[in-house]
XYZ file of C-alpha atoms in Angstrom:
719
model
C -33.800 -80.902 62.748
C -31.227 -83.637 63.341
C -30.978 -85.239 66.728
C -27.379 -84.025 67.151
C -28.466 -80.425 66.571
C -31.243 -80.738 69.152
C -28.738 -82.043 71.686
C -26.364 -79.203 70.824
C -29.077 -76.578 71.388
C -30.147 -78.177 74.661
C -26.558 -78.162 75.928
C -26.192 -74.511 74.958
C -29.453 -73.492 76.677
C -28.571 -75.486 79.803
C -25.190 -73.812 80.079
C -26.797 -70.386 79.616
C -29.282 -71.125 82.406
C -26.461 -72.247 84.730
C -24.333 -69.193 83.925
C -27.234 -66.789 84.450
C -28.110 -68.434 87.750
C -24.513 -68.202 88.944
C -24.406 -64.523 87.973
C -27.780 -63.599 89.488
C -27.398 -65.611 92.696
C -25.514 -62.960 94.731
C -27.199 -59.917 93.157
C -30.843 -60.943 92.748
C -33.356 -59.447 95.171
C -36.969 -58.280 95.071
C -38.706 -55.546 97.033
C -42.136 -56.987 96.227
C -41.727 -60.034 98.485
C -41.960 -60.253 102.275
C -38.220 -60.911 102.412
C -36.124 -58.915 99.952
C -33.140 -61.268 99.839
C -33.583 -64.918 100.857
C -36.923 -65.711 99.215
C -35.974 -64.287 95.772
C -32.751 -66.332 95.745
C -34.644 -69.469 96.739
C -37.110 -68.842 93.905
C -34.276 -68.241 91.420
C -32.500 -71.514 92.214
C -35.668 -73.624 92.436
C -37.052 -72.478 89.082
C -33.636 -72.732 87.411
C -33.277 -76.321 88.612
C -36.796 -77.175 87.421
C -35.958 -75.834 83.943
C -32.594 -77.611 83.863
C -34.222 -80.916 84.817
C -36.695 -80.609 81.952
C -33.882 -79.808 79.519
C -31.918 -82.778 80.854
C -34.951 -85.009 80.370
C -35.427 -83.843 76.775
C -31.762 -84.460 76.083
C -32.084 -87.961 77.539
C -34.911 -88.728 75.113
C -32.944 -87.294 72.199
C -29.826 -89.307 73.048
C -31.740 -92.378 74.265
C -29.202 -92.711 77.027
C -28.111 -91.048 80.234
C -24.577 -89.695 80.407
C -23.591 -89.357 84.061
C -20.479 -87.606 85.322
C -19.216 -89.704 88.208
C -17.188 -88.109 91.004
C -16.487 -88.776 94.687
C -18.931 -85.962 95.552
C -22.024 -87.329 93.792
C -23.095 -89.846 96.415
C -22.374 -87.585 99.438
C -24.434 -84.820 97.813
C -27.350 -87.184 97.194
C -27.193 -88.599 100.731
C -27.114 -85.102 102.249
C -30.143 -84.066 100.178
C -32.087 -87.199 101.146
C -31.399 -86.678 104.853
C -32.612 -83.079 104.571
C -35.800 -84.220 102.842
C -36.562 -86.978 105.359
C -35.904 -84.646 108.290
C -38.563 -82.305 106.899
C -41.178 -84.994 106.414
C -40.797 -86.287 109.976
C -40.640 -82.785 111.486
C -43.478 -81.704 113.813
C -43.411 -78.364 111.936
C -43.492 -80.184 108.606
C -44.661 -77.324 106.400
C -42.171 -74.832 107.841
C -39.379 -77.346 107.315
C -40.387 -78.283 103.769
C -40.434 -74.627 102.727
C -36.789 -74.413 103.788
C -35.612 -77.853 102.688
C -36.967 -77.746 99.114
C -34.761 -74.750 98.146
C -31.782 -76.497 99.778
C -32.450 -79.707 97.847
C -32.650 -77.512 94.751
C -29.094 -76.379 95.576
C -27.949 -80.010 95.796
C -29.549 -80.700 92.410
C -28.023 -77.508 91.028
C -24.551 -78.712 92.006
C -25.207 -82.111 90.387
C -26.577 -80.444 87.243
C -23.469 -78.264 86.989
C -21.359 -81.418 87.257
C -23.353 -83.157 84.521
C -23.817 -80.164 82.201
C -20.588 -78.130 82.292
C -18.134 -80.497 80.615
C -15.857 -78.649 78.206
C -13.227 -76.022 79.067
C -15.181 -73.373 77.187
C -18.387 -74.130 79.084
C -16.514 -74.086 82.356
C -14.830 -70.767 81.538
C -18.240 -69.200 80.870
C -19.682 -70.585 84.094
C -16.822 -69.463 86.330
C -16.741 -66.029 84.678
C -20.471 -65.661 85.418
C -19.886 -66.673 89.031
C -17.063 -64.155 89.429
C -18.981 -61.346 87.704
C -21.978 -61.899 89.982
C -19.794 -61.684 93.075
C -18.023 -58.597 91.696
C -21.264 -56.769 90.841
C -22.600 -57.548 94.307
C -19.395 -56.153 95.820
C -19.551 -52.997 93.693
C -23.168 -52.345 94.739
C -22.241 -52.775 98.401
C -19.281 -50.392 98.121
C -21.319 -47.806 96.199
C -24.070 -47.794 98.823
C -21.520 -47.523 101.607
C -20.333 -44.322 99.920
C -24.026 -43.268 99.745
C -24.082 -43.619 95.969
C -27.572 -45.119 95.641
C -27.242 -46.494 92.126
C -30.460 -48.561 92.196
C -33.523 -46.263 91.981
C -35.655 -48.092 94.569
C -36.641 -46.073 97.626
C -37.067 -49.126 99.862
C -33.333 -49.911 99.753
C -31.852 -46.442 100.083
C -29.488 -46.949 103.013
C -25.750 -46.889 103.600
C -25.580 -50.495 104.790
C -27.620 -52.037 101.986
C -26.155 -55.048 100.199
C -27.689 -57.647 97.896
C -27.114 -60.480 100.368
C -29.196 -58.822 103.078
C -26.418 -59.112 105.664
C -22.838 -57.883 105.851
C -21.729 -61.178 107.386
C -23.463 -63.338 104.789
C -22.092 -61.290 101.908
C -18.604 -61.551 103.348
C -19.010 -65.330 103.618
C -20.077 -65.436 99.957
C -17.347 -63.203 98.506
C -14.396 -64.543 100.541
C -14.168 -67.875 98.614
C -14.586 -65.922 95.360
C -11.715 -63.667 96.385
C -9.558 -66.711 97.146
C -10.346 -68.143 93.702
C -9.235 -64.874 92.111
C -5.958 -64.834 94.029
C -5.070 -68.481 93.316
C -6.206 -68.268 89.690
C -4.210 -65.098 88.981
C -1.119 -66.305 90.821
C -1.229 -69.409 88.651
C -1.794 -67.376 85.490
C 1.063 -64.971 86.215
C 3.337 -67.772 87.437
C 3.771 -66.319 90.934
C 6.353 -65.497 92.240
C 8.129 -65.098 88.878
C 5.248 -62.909 87.637
C 5.447 -63.495 83.878
C 2.759 -62.288 81.504
C 0.514 -65.206 80.448
C 0.407 -66.052 76.762
C -2.643 -64.782 74.901
C -3.514 -62.408 77.750
C -4.873 -59.752 75.388
C -7.694 -62.044 74.203
C -8.342 -63.876 77.499
C -11.558 -62.281 78.770
C -11.588 -64.609 81.778
C -8.286 -63.112 82.926
C -9.696 -59.582 82.885
C -12.866 -60.685 84.688
C -10.751 -62.159 87.476
C -8.619 -59.006 87.691
C -11.686 -56.769 87.954
C -13.253 -59.145 90.455
C -10.091 -59.182 92.549
C -10.165 -55.403 92.941
C -13.915 -55.224 93.631
C -13.953 -58.135 96.072
C -10.894 -56.907 97.961
C -12.331 -53.428 98.480
C -15.775 -54.746 99.438
C -14.304 -57.395 101.733
C -12.261 -54.842 103.671
C -15.248 -52.515 103.845
C -17.506 -55.304 105.178
C -14.939 -56.191 107.846
C -14.775 -52.551 108.906
C -18.565 -52.372 108.959
C -18.950 -55.529 111.068
C -16.255 -54.730 113.615
C -16.289 -50.953 113.997
C -19.711 -49.608 112.977
C -23.190 -49.946 114.446
C -24.195 -52.510 111.831
C -22.495 -55.358 113.683
C -24.058 -58.794 113.209
C -25.882 -60.195 116.240
C -24.844 -63.841 116.632
C -26.001 -66.499 119.046
C -23.179 -67.190 121.546
C -21.572 -70.583 121.029
C -22.544 -71.881 124.462
C -26.211 -71.615 123.501
C -25.617 -72.974 120.008
C -23.939 -76.088 121.431
C -26.526 -76.551 124.158
C -29.484 -76.138 121.808
C -28.009 -78.523 119.228
C -27.450 -81.380 121.644
C -30.684 -80.776 123.559
C -32.682 -80.930 120.322
C -31.392 -84.424 119.520
C -31.467 -85.838 123.050
C -34.350 -84.291 125.001
C -37.344 -84.731 122.697
C -38.859 -87.578 124.715
C -41.959 -88.104 122.578
C -39.944 -88.683 119.397
C -36.520 -89.560 120.765
C -35.231 -91.730 117.909
C -36.597 -89.470 115.168
C -35.067 -86.421 116.862
C -31.771 -88.232 117.418
C -31.526 -89.328 113.777
C -33.217 -86.444 111.929
C -33.467 -83.556 114.408
C -36.410 -81.183 114.529
C -36.589 -80.655 110.763
C -34.332 -78.587 108.521
C -35.005 -74.851 108.826
C -36.771 -75.015 112.202
C -33.944 -73.896 114.479
C -36.066 -71.084 115.896
C -38.383 -73.600 117.574
C -35.374 -75.457 119.002
C -33.892 -72.254 120.353
C -37.039 -71.118 122.161
C -37.656 -74.581 123.548
C -34.172 -75.478 124.758
C -32.387 -72.195 125.517
C -30.750 -72.018 128.938
C -32.108 -69.936 131.805
C -28.804 -68.062 131.808
C -29.739 -66.596 128.421
C -31.913 -64.077 130.306
C -28.704 -62.678 131.807
C -27.380 -61.639 128.401
C -27.834 -57.841 128.493
C -28.375 -57.072 124.819
C -29.887 -60.208 123.321
C -32.018 -61.834 126.032
C -35.277 -60.778 124.360
C -34.201 -61.801 120.838
C -35.095 -64.992 118.996
C -32.571 -66.635 116.685
C -33.488 -68.395 113.451
C -29.854 -69.421 112.918
C -27.548 -71.194 115.332
C -24.033 -70.069 116.216
C -22.750 -71.973 113.161
C -24.226 -73.850 110.233
C -22.805 -77.124 111.541
C -24.505 -76.691 114.925
C -27.739 -75.771 113.154
C -27.543 -78.994 111.156
C -27.114 -80.988 114.375
C -30.264 -79.453 115.873
C -32.436 -79.599 112.778
C -31.226 -82.719 110.939
C -29.849 -84.818 113.790
C -26.970 -87.255 113.810
C -27.589 -88.338 110.218
C -27.514 -84.746 109.009
C -24.249 -84.145 110.832
C -22.661 -87.342 109.497
C -23.813 -86.692 105.925
C -22.341 -83.174 106.026
C -19.051 -84.390 107.512
C -19.019 -87.140 104.871
C -19.399 -84.466 102.198
C -16.447 -82.553 103.641
C -14.186 -85.626 103.740
C -15.222 -86.660 100.224
C -14.293 -83.189 99.013
C -10.886 -83.360 100.701
C -10.195 -86.703 98.999
C -10.558 -85.054 95.590
C -7.703 -82.597 96.191
C -6.036 -81.777 92.884
C -2.823 -79.750 92.697
C -3.119 -75.965 92.660
C -6.785 -75.957 91.780
C -8.145 -72.580 92.972
C -11.469 -74.115 93.978
C -9.995 -76.456 96.558
C -8.704 -73.683 98.836
C -11.877 -71.617 98.358
C -14.238 -74.495 99.185
C -12.081 -75.570 102.104
C -12.384 -72.041 103.539
C -16.154 -72.110 102.936
C -16.452 -75.390 104.858
C -14.386 -73.954 107.723
C -16.641 -70.888 107.815
C -19.705 -73.163 107.973
C -18.252 -74.794 111.080
C -17.691 -71.511 112.925
C -20.341 -69.121 111.504
C -24.076 -69.200 110.725
C -25.024 -69.597 107.056
C -28.101 -68.132 105.426
C -29.351 -69.378 102.049
C -26.950 -67.228 100.011
C -23.929 -68.665 101.830
C -25.117 -72.257 101.428
C -25.855 -71.554 97.770
C -22.333 -70.254 97.237
C -20.865 -73.380 98.808
C -22.854 -75.821 96.670
C -22.278 -73.817 93.493
C -18.532 -74.004 94.151
C -18.728 -77.763 94.724
C -20.383 -78.195 91.336
C -17.882 -75.924 89.600
C -14.977 -77.708 91.277
C -15.982 -81.103 89.888
C -16.771 -79.550 86.490
C -13.278 -78.056 86.414
C -11.713 -81.419 87.237
C -13.777 -83.042 84.515
C -12.692 -80.430 81.962
C -9.073 -81.057 82.984
C -9.541 -84.848 82.546
C -8.908 -85.650 86.190
C -8.902 -89.432 86.709
C -11.228 -89.203 89.723
C -13.963 -87.688 87.558
C -15.271 -89.606 84.556
C -18.428 -90.154 82.568
C -20.488 -93.312 82.199
C -23.516 -94.135 80.087
C -26.674 -95.782 81.329
C -28.761 -97.281 78.503
C -31.816 -99.498 78.343
C -31.228 -102.130 75.657
C -33.141 -105.075 74.238
C -31.727 -108.528 74.999
C -31.894 -111.442 72.587
C -34.871 -112.845 74.472
C -36.766 -109.591 73.977
C -36.388 -108.438 77.569
C -35.073 -105.041 78.688
C -31.847 -104.654 80.666
C -29.481 -101.908 81.795
C -26.081 -101.333 80.229
C -23.409 -99.137 81.759
C -19.964 -98.337 80.392
C -17.540 -95.442 80.077
C -18.645 -92.996 77.398
C -15.560 -93.429 75.270
C -16.302 -97.179 74.966
C -19.928 -96.743 74.049
C -21.091 -97.578 70.527
C -24.648 -96.972 69.350
C -26.871 -100.053 69.208
C -29.958 -100.506 67.114
C -31.516 -102.373 69.987
C -31.419 -99.341 72.308
C -34.896 -98.639 73.641
C -36.318 -95.128 74.007
C -38.677 -96.356 76.737
C -36.292 -95.709 79.571
C -35.330 -92.199 78.446
C -38.993 -91.342 77.768
C -39.883 -92.527 81.258
C -37.129 -90.334 82.689
C -38.538 -87.353 80.771
C -42.045 -87.968 82.108
C -40.753 -88.218 85.664
C -38.690 -85.021 85.498
C -41.544 -83.120 83.821
C -43.979 -84.208 86.535
C -41.549 -83.350 89.332
C -40.489 -80.062 87.746
C -44.086 -79.133 87.012
C -45.140 -79.922 90.577
C -42.286 -77.898 92.067
C -42.788 -75.032 89.613
C -46.526 -74.860 90.318
C -46.061 -74.644 94.066
C -43.193 -72.200 93.619
C -45.373 -69.916 91.507
C -48.210 -70.195 94.033
C -45.753 -69.451 96.815
C -44.468 -66.386 94.948
C -47.972 -65.139 94.162
C -48.964 -65.627 97.780
C -45.847 -63.948 99.139
C -46.214 -60.894 96.904
C -49.876 -60.531 97.889
C -48.985 -60.772 101.561
C -46.199 -58.209 101.170
C -48.754 -55.884 99.532
C -51.100 -56.481 102.460
C -48.438 -55.367 104.919
C -47.958 -52.165 102.959
C -51.734 -51.664 102.946
C -51.767 -52.154 106.721
C -49.093 -49.462 107.095
C -51.359 -47.160 105.075
C -54.215 -48.016 107.484
C -56.271 -49.567 104.684
C -58.087 -52.378 106.499
C -60.180 -53.496 103.528
C -57.172 -53.942 101.223
C -55.199 -55.640 103.986
C -57.975 -58.141 104.556
C -58.527 -58.916 100.871
C -54.822 -59.282 100.041
C -54.179 -61.580 103.006
C -57.196 -63.678 102.065
C -55.747 -64.056 98.577
C -52.304 -64.893 99.956
C -53.680 -67.644 102.192
C -55.905 -69.085 99.478
C -52.971 -69.194 97.053
C -50.634 -70.885 99.523
C -52.301 -71.990 102.786
C -49.230 -73.634 104.344
C -47.463 -70.706 106.024
C -48.392 -70.400 109.665
C -47.197 -66.793 109.870
C -49.840 -65.836 107.299
C -52.596 -67.332 109.437
C -51.186 -65.804 112.615
C -51.119 -62.279 111.207
C -54.478 -62.758 109.475
C -56.043 -63.656 112.829
C -54.882 -60.325 114.219
C -56.210 -58.456 111.186
C -59.654 -60.016 111.644
C -59.611 -59.172 115.332
C -58.596 -55.576 114.628
C -61.339 -55.192 112.014
C -63.952 -56.592 114.414
C -62.800 -54.154 117.070
C -62.867 -51.275 114.573
C -66.435 -52.049 113.539
C -67.534 -52.413 117.163
C -65.885 -49.099 118.058
C -67.752 -47.353 115.236
C -71.115 -48.120 116.880
C -72.305 -45.065 118.778
C -72.460 -45.534 122.556
C -75.943 -46.340 123.805
C -77.161 -47.562 120.390
C -77.783 -51.132 119.281
C -75.785 -52.238 116.233
C -77.766 -53.528 113.280
C -78.136 -57.225 112.669
C -75.750 -57.076 109.691
C -73.115 -55.287 111.751
C -73.458 -57.820 114.555
C -73.140 -60.691 112.081
C -70.095 -59.080 110.506
C -68.401 -58.724 113.904
C -69.182 -62.325 114.834
C -67.898 -63.600 111.469
C -64.659 -61.689 111.861
C -64.180 -62.989 115.395
C -64.788 -66.581 114.300
C -62.371 -66.153 111.418
C -59.786 -64.679 113.772
C -60.034 -67.792 115.937
C -59.968 -70.138 112.940
C -56.868 -68.448 111.535
C -55.127 -68.581 114.896
C -56.002 -72.271 115.206
C -54.758 -72.944 111.672
C -51.425 -71.394 112.598
C -50.883 -73.788 115.505
C -52.087 -76.751 113.432
C -49.510 -75.952 110.764
C -46.683 -75.241 113.208
C -47.468 -76.810 116.587
C -43.909 -76.338 117.856
C -43.897 -72.562 117.295
C -44.482 -70.805 120.601
C -45.402 -67.538 118.884
C -48.424 -69.192 117.236
C -49.776 -70.383 120.588
C -49.046 -66.986 122.087
C -51.042 -65.360 119.307
C -53.952 -67.737 119.861
C -53.890 -66.855 123.540
C -54.040 -63.158 122.639
C -57.053 -63.755 120.383
C -58.936 -65.692 123.050
C -58.046 -63.095 125.670
C -59.588 -60.370 123.522
C -62.821 -62.379 123.504
C -63.189 -62.662 127.270
C -66.794 -61.573 128.025
C -67.553 -62.059 124.331
C -66.996 -65.775 123.685
C -67.900 -68.784 125.796
C -64.936 -70.147 127.780
C -62.602 -67.604 126.173
C -60.789 -67.138 129.487
C -60.074 -70.874 129.815
C -59.017 -71.151 126.185
C -56.692 -68.161 126.571
C -54.998 -69.623 129.652
C -54.611 -73.013 127.936
C -53.067 -71.453 124.816
C -50.577 -69.317 126.731
C -49.618 -72.322 128.856
C -48.864 -74.191 125.635
C -46.725 -71.267 124.488
C -44.885 -71.411 127.809
C -44.288 -75.148 127.384
C -42.513 -74.322 124.103
C -40.621 -71.305 125.469
C -40.331 -72.006 129.205
C -37.748 -69.346 130.103
C -39.445 -66.389 128.433
C -40.515 -63.957 131.192
C -42.849 -62.088 128.837
C -45.073 -65.162 128.509
C -45.528 -65.335 132.274
C -46.361 -61.628 132.306
C -48.935 -62.353 129.604
C -50.425 -65.223 131.602
C -50.440 -63.092 134.739
C -52.164 -60.364 132.727
C -55.014 -62.755 131.898
C -55.504 -63.527 135.590
C -55.227 -59.804 136.321
C -57.984 -59.122 133.800
C -60.108 -61.777 135.508
C -59.364 -60.084 138.865
C -57.668 -63.206 140.183
C -54.968 -61.188 141.939
C -53.083 -63.979 143.701
C -52.710 -66.066 140.564
C -51.649 -62.976 138.623
C -49.039 -62.139 141.255
C -47.711 -65.707 141.155
C -47.101 -65.489 137.403
C -45.457 -62.072 137.680
C -43.217 -63.480 140.394
C -42.184 -66.333 138.080
C -41.226 -63.725 135.481
C -39.103 -61.967 138.121
C -37.431 -65.242 139.077
C -36.521 -65.801 135.428
C -35.112 -62.283 135.012
C -34.293 -60.416 138.188
C -33.610 -57.094 136.468
C -36.838 -56.887 134.450
C -38.656 -53.673 135.471
C -41.889 -54.578 133.733
C -42.250 -57.774 135.749
C -41.965 -55.852 139.041
C -44.310 -53.181 137.674
C -47.031 -55.719 136.922
C -46.455 -57.424 140.273
C -46.881 -54.094 142.032
C -50.199 -53.478 140.291
C -51.417 -56.958 141.232
C -50.579 -56.256 144.892
C -52.177 -52.815 144.719
C -55.350 -54.210 143.172
C -55.735 -56.792 145.953
C -55.118 -54.133 148.620
C -51.581 -55.184 149.622
C -50.220 -51.655 149.385
C -46.947 -52.217 151.251
C -45.812 -55.006 148.916
C -46.998 -52.936 145.976
C -44.834 -50.057 147.151
C -41.832 -52.374 147.566
C -42.268 -53.630 143.996
C -42.589 -50.067 142.645
C -39.432 -49.028 144.464
C -37.528 -51.859 142.735
C -38.906 -50.567 139.430
C -37.602 -47.108 140.400
C -34.082 -48.476 140.913
C -34.113 -50.545 137.737
C -35.409 -47.582 135.698
C -32.630 -45.198 136.674
C -31.364 -45.156 133.054
C -34.790 -44.598 131.497
C -36.237 -41.125 132.016
C -39.736 -41.954 130.771
C -40.089 -45.048 132.931
C -38.563 -43.243 135.908
C -41.014 -40.343 135.666
C -43.950 -42.719 135.384
C -43.011 -44.934 138.324
C -42.139 -41.945 140.541
C -45.629 -40.541 139.966
C -47.200 -43.873 140.841
C -45.001 -44.256 143.934
C -46.105 -40.813 145.155
C -49.760 -41.660 144.578
C -49.411 -44.951 146.421
C -47.510 -43.348 149.305
C -50.298 -40.813 149.664
C -52.731 -43.716 149.943
C -50.868 -45.420 152.754
C -49.632 -42.251 154.419
C -46.007 -43.166 154.019
C -43.170 -40.701 153.798
C -41.733 -39.958 150.354
C -38.664 -42.119 150.684
C -37.368 -45.084 148.749
C -35.570 -47.997 150.307
C -32.484 -49.363 148.599
C -31.689 -53.022 148.198
C -28.683 -52.741 145.917
C -30.449 -53.600 142.676
C -28.401 -52.138 139.790
C -30.157 -50.191 137.020
C -31.472 -52.337 134.184
C -30.433 -52.064 130.551
C -34.018 -52.944 129.609
C -35.621 -50.089 127.670
C -39.150 -51.487 127.300
C -41.788 -48.952 128.420
C -43.587 -49.876 131.610
C -47.034 -51.257 130.920
C -49.662 -53.480 132.487
C -50.377 -56.615 130.464
C -53.729 -55.936 128.828
C -55.785 -57.436 125.974
C -54.943 -56.090 122.524
C -58.546 -55.034 121.857
C -61.575 -54.114 123.938
C -64.700 -55.594 122.400
C -68.086 -54.839 124.009
C -69.505 -57.538 126.249
C -71.748 -60.017 124.442
C -74.831 -61.383 126.219
C -75.180 -64.241 125.867
C -71.544 -64.986 124.889
C -71.078 -66.411 121.403
C -69.878 -69.966 121.008
C -66.254 -70.116 119.889
C -63.936 -72.956 118.891
C -61.457 -74.189 121.520
C -57.712 -74.563 120.934
C -56.901 -77.518 118.644
C -57.021 -80.759 120.597
C -55.563 -82.883 117.751
C -52.424 -80.760 117.615
C -49.398 -82.533 119.111
C -48.142 -81.495 122.505
C -44.483 -80.413 122.635
C -43.355 -84.008 123.051
C -45.483 -85.569 120.327
C -45.133 -85.725 116.564
C -48.535 -86.593 115.171
C -49.596 -85.535 111.692
C -51.363 -82.267 111.017
C -54.500 -81.662 108.984
C -54.448 -79.333 106.004
C -55.518 -75.815 107.003
C -58.296 -73.910 105.337
C -59.532 -70.347 105.212
C -62.971 -69.649 106.565
C -65.592 -68.242 104.165
C -64.818 -64.669 103.275
C -66.818 -61.893 104.903
C -66.946 -58.274 103.871
C -65.592 -56.140 106.699
C -66.242 -52.455 106.766
C -63.546 -50.071 105.586
C -61.365 -48.971 108.482
C-alpha cells in the first residue's frame, strides 16, 4: 500500500474517532460503574485521545514530518494543561487529584487533536453534525423521560428526572451553547432577517441536522429550566460567599505549603477537602445545606482558584482572552463559546460541561482553519540531514514545503515510540481503573443483597486492580469490620470460638485497620478518611491495645481537617462517653452545641453525659432544649418526652418544661447517642493493632505518600 493511501486511511479513521466521541460525549453512560455519568465520559475521552495519539504517531512516521495547525489557542491550552498536571503532582491528595486531572488533560489534548485533524470543510461538517446530533439525542432522551416515556430498558435509570448528563444543571450548561450554534448557524443559512431559502438545501444534511437539533434543544432547554426552578429537582449549589471564601483561603492559609498552595492550589479535583477545611462557621446556620459537603465550588472559576491556585486562574483567564482575540465575523462558535465561558464564571462545571467547552474550542479553530482564516495556519516540522551529516529541525508553512531526500525518519519514529508508550501507559491504567470500578460497583450491589462473601471478594479484586482510590480502602475497612462482627456474633454465648474462628476474626480486624490506614495515606487531607479510621479504632476498644487512644487521635485529625463540623465533636464526645469519661464527653458535646445552637442531637448527647455522671438537673435542662427543638419532628418529640418523664420521676420534679425561646429546629436527624458501629466481644489480652499513620502529613504539611497495599486475603465466613 502506498504511503499516501496509508495517510488517507489514518486521516479517515481519526476523523471517525473524533466524530464518534463528539456524538457519544453527552449521551454515553454506564450503569455498571460506581458513577453512571462522569466516570464513563472520562473513560470515553481518555481512550479516544490515546487512540488518536497513536494514529497521529503512525501518520507522522508515514509522512516523515509533523504538520501542526497553529492558532492563538494552542499555547494557552498547553499552558492550562501543564498547570493542571503540576497542581496534581504537588497536591497532598496526589492520587485523588491525578484521577481528576488526567481526564481533564485528555480534554485539552482532544481539543488540540481536533484542531490538527479536522482540516477540510467536509471533515468539519461531519464533526459538527456529530456534535449537534449527540446534544439533540441527549435532549430527546431527557424530554422523553420527563414525560415518563422510559425508552431505555434499564431498570436502574427509570425515573422522571433522568438525563444522560446526570444533572439538570449540567445538561443545560452543555446544550445551551449547542442551541446558540443552531440559532446562529440557521440565521446565517437563511439570511436572517430576509429569510431566503439557502441554495442546495435539499441535499444539505447538515442543515436538517441543525433544524432537528434546534427543536430538540429548545424543548429540552425550556423543560430543564422549568425543572430547576419550579420542581423538587432543583440543583443544590454552594452559596457564592462560601465559594469565594474557600477559594481565597485555600491559596493563602495553607501555612505548611504556602507558596505551592498560592501557585498551584490544593490540586485539581480536590475542592471537597478545601471546602471542609476552610468553610466558615456561619455555614452551620444555613438551614438546608449545613450538613452537606460540596465537591464543586459555586463556579468553575472559583474552583480553579482553590484547586489550581494563581497560576491556574491566570492560565484560564489567558485562555479566555486568547479566544476573544480570535473573533471572526458571524462565526456561530464564537457566541456559543463566549456564553460557555461566562457560565463557567458563574456556575459550577462537572466533567460533561468542561468537555463541551473544550470540544467547542477545538471545533472553533478547526472551522477557522477550514475557512482559511489568517490567524490559523499550518506549519511543518521536519528533521533533515545537513551537509555535515548532522540532524537539524526545519519549519516552514505547509504550502512552501517540498519533499527532500535528506529527510530523516528518526524524528518521526521517535515521536511514534513516545506516543505509543504514553498512550499504552494511560490506556493500561484506564483499563485497570475501569475493571476496578466495575468490580467495586458489583460489590456495592452484593452488599445491598447482604452477600458478605461476594462483597469482600469483589472489593479485594477492585483494590488489587487499582489500589489508588482512598474511598475503596475506606469502605473495605468497614466491610472487614462488619464481617468480623458478624462472625463474632455467630458464636453462641458462653462458648469458646475455635482457633480458626478466632484467627479469622483477628485477620479481618487487622485488615480493617490496614485498609483504614491506607485510605488516610492515600488522601491525608480527606477528613472522612480520618473519621473512618477513628470509627474502626473505636470499634476495637477492649479488643485492641491502645484502641481508645488511636481512636481519639484519628478523630482529632478529622476535626483538624473539618473544624466546624459539629458531628465530629459528637463523635469524639461519644468515644469519651464510651470510656465513661463524662466530663470530657460533655465538653465535646458542648463544643458541638456552640458550633450549631439548634442541633437537637448535640443537646441530646450532652443530656445523657450529664445524666450518666449524676448531674440530673443539667441533664433535664438539656432534654428540655431538645424538646423545644424537636417540635417539628414527631418521632424525636415522642422519644425525648418519654426520657424527660423518666428523668423527672428520678429527681421528683413536676412534669413541666421551662422555655428559653429556642425556636424549633429544621434538623430531621433521629436522636441517638454516639455509639461504636459494632460491638465486638472483649479480648483478653487485647490484640496488638497498628497505630494511625505517623508518616502521613499533618494538615499543614505536604510530604510524599507511600504506595498502599492490600493485606493478605483471608476467607471470611458467609454472612
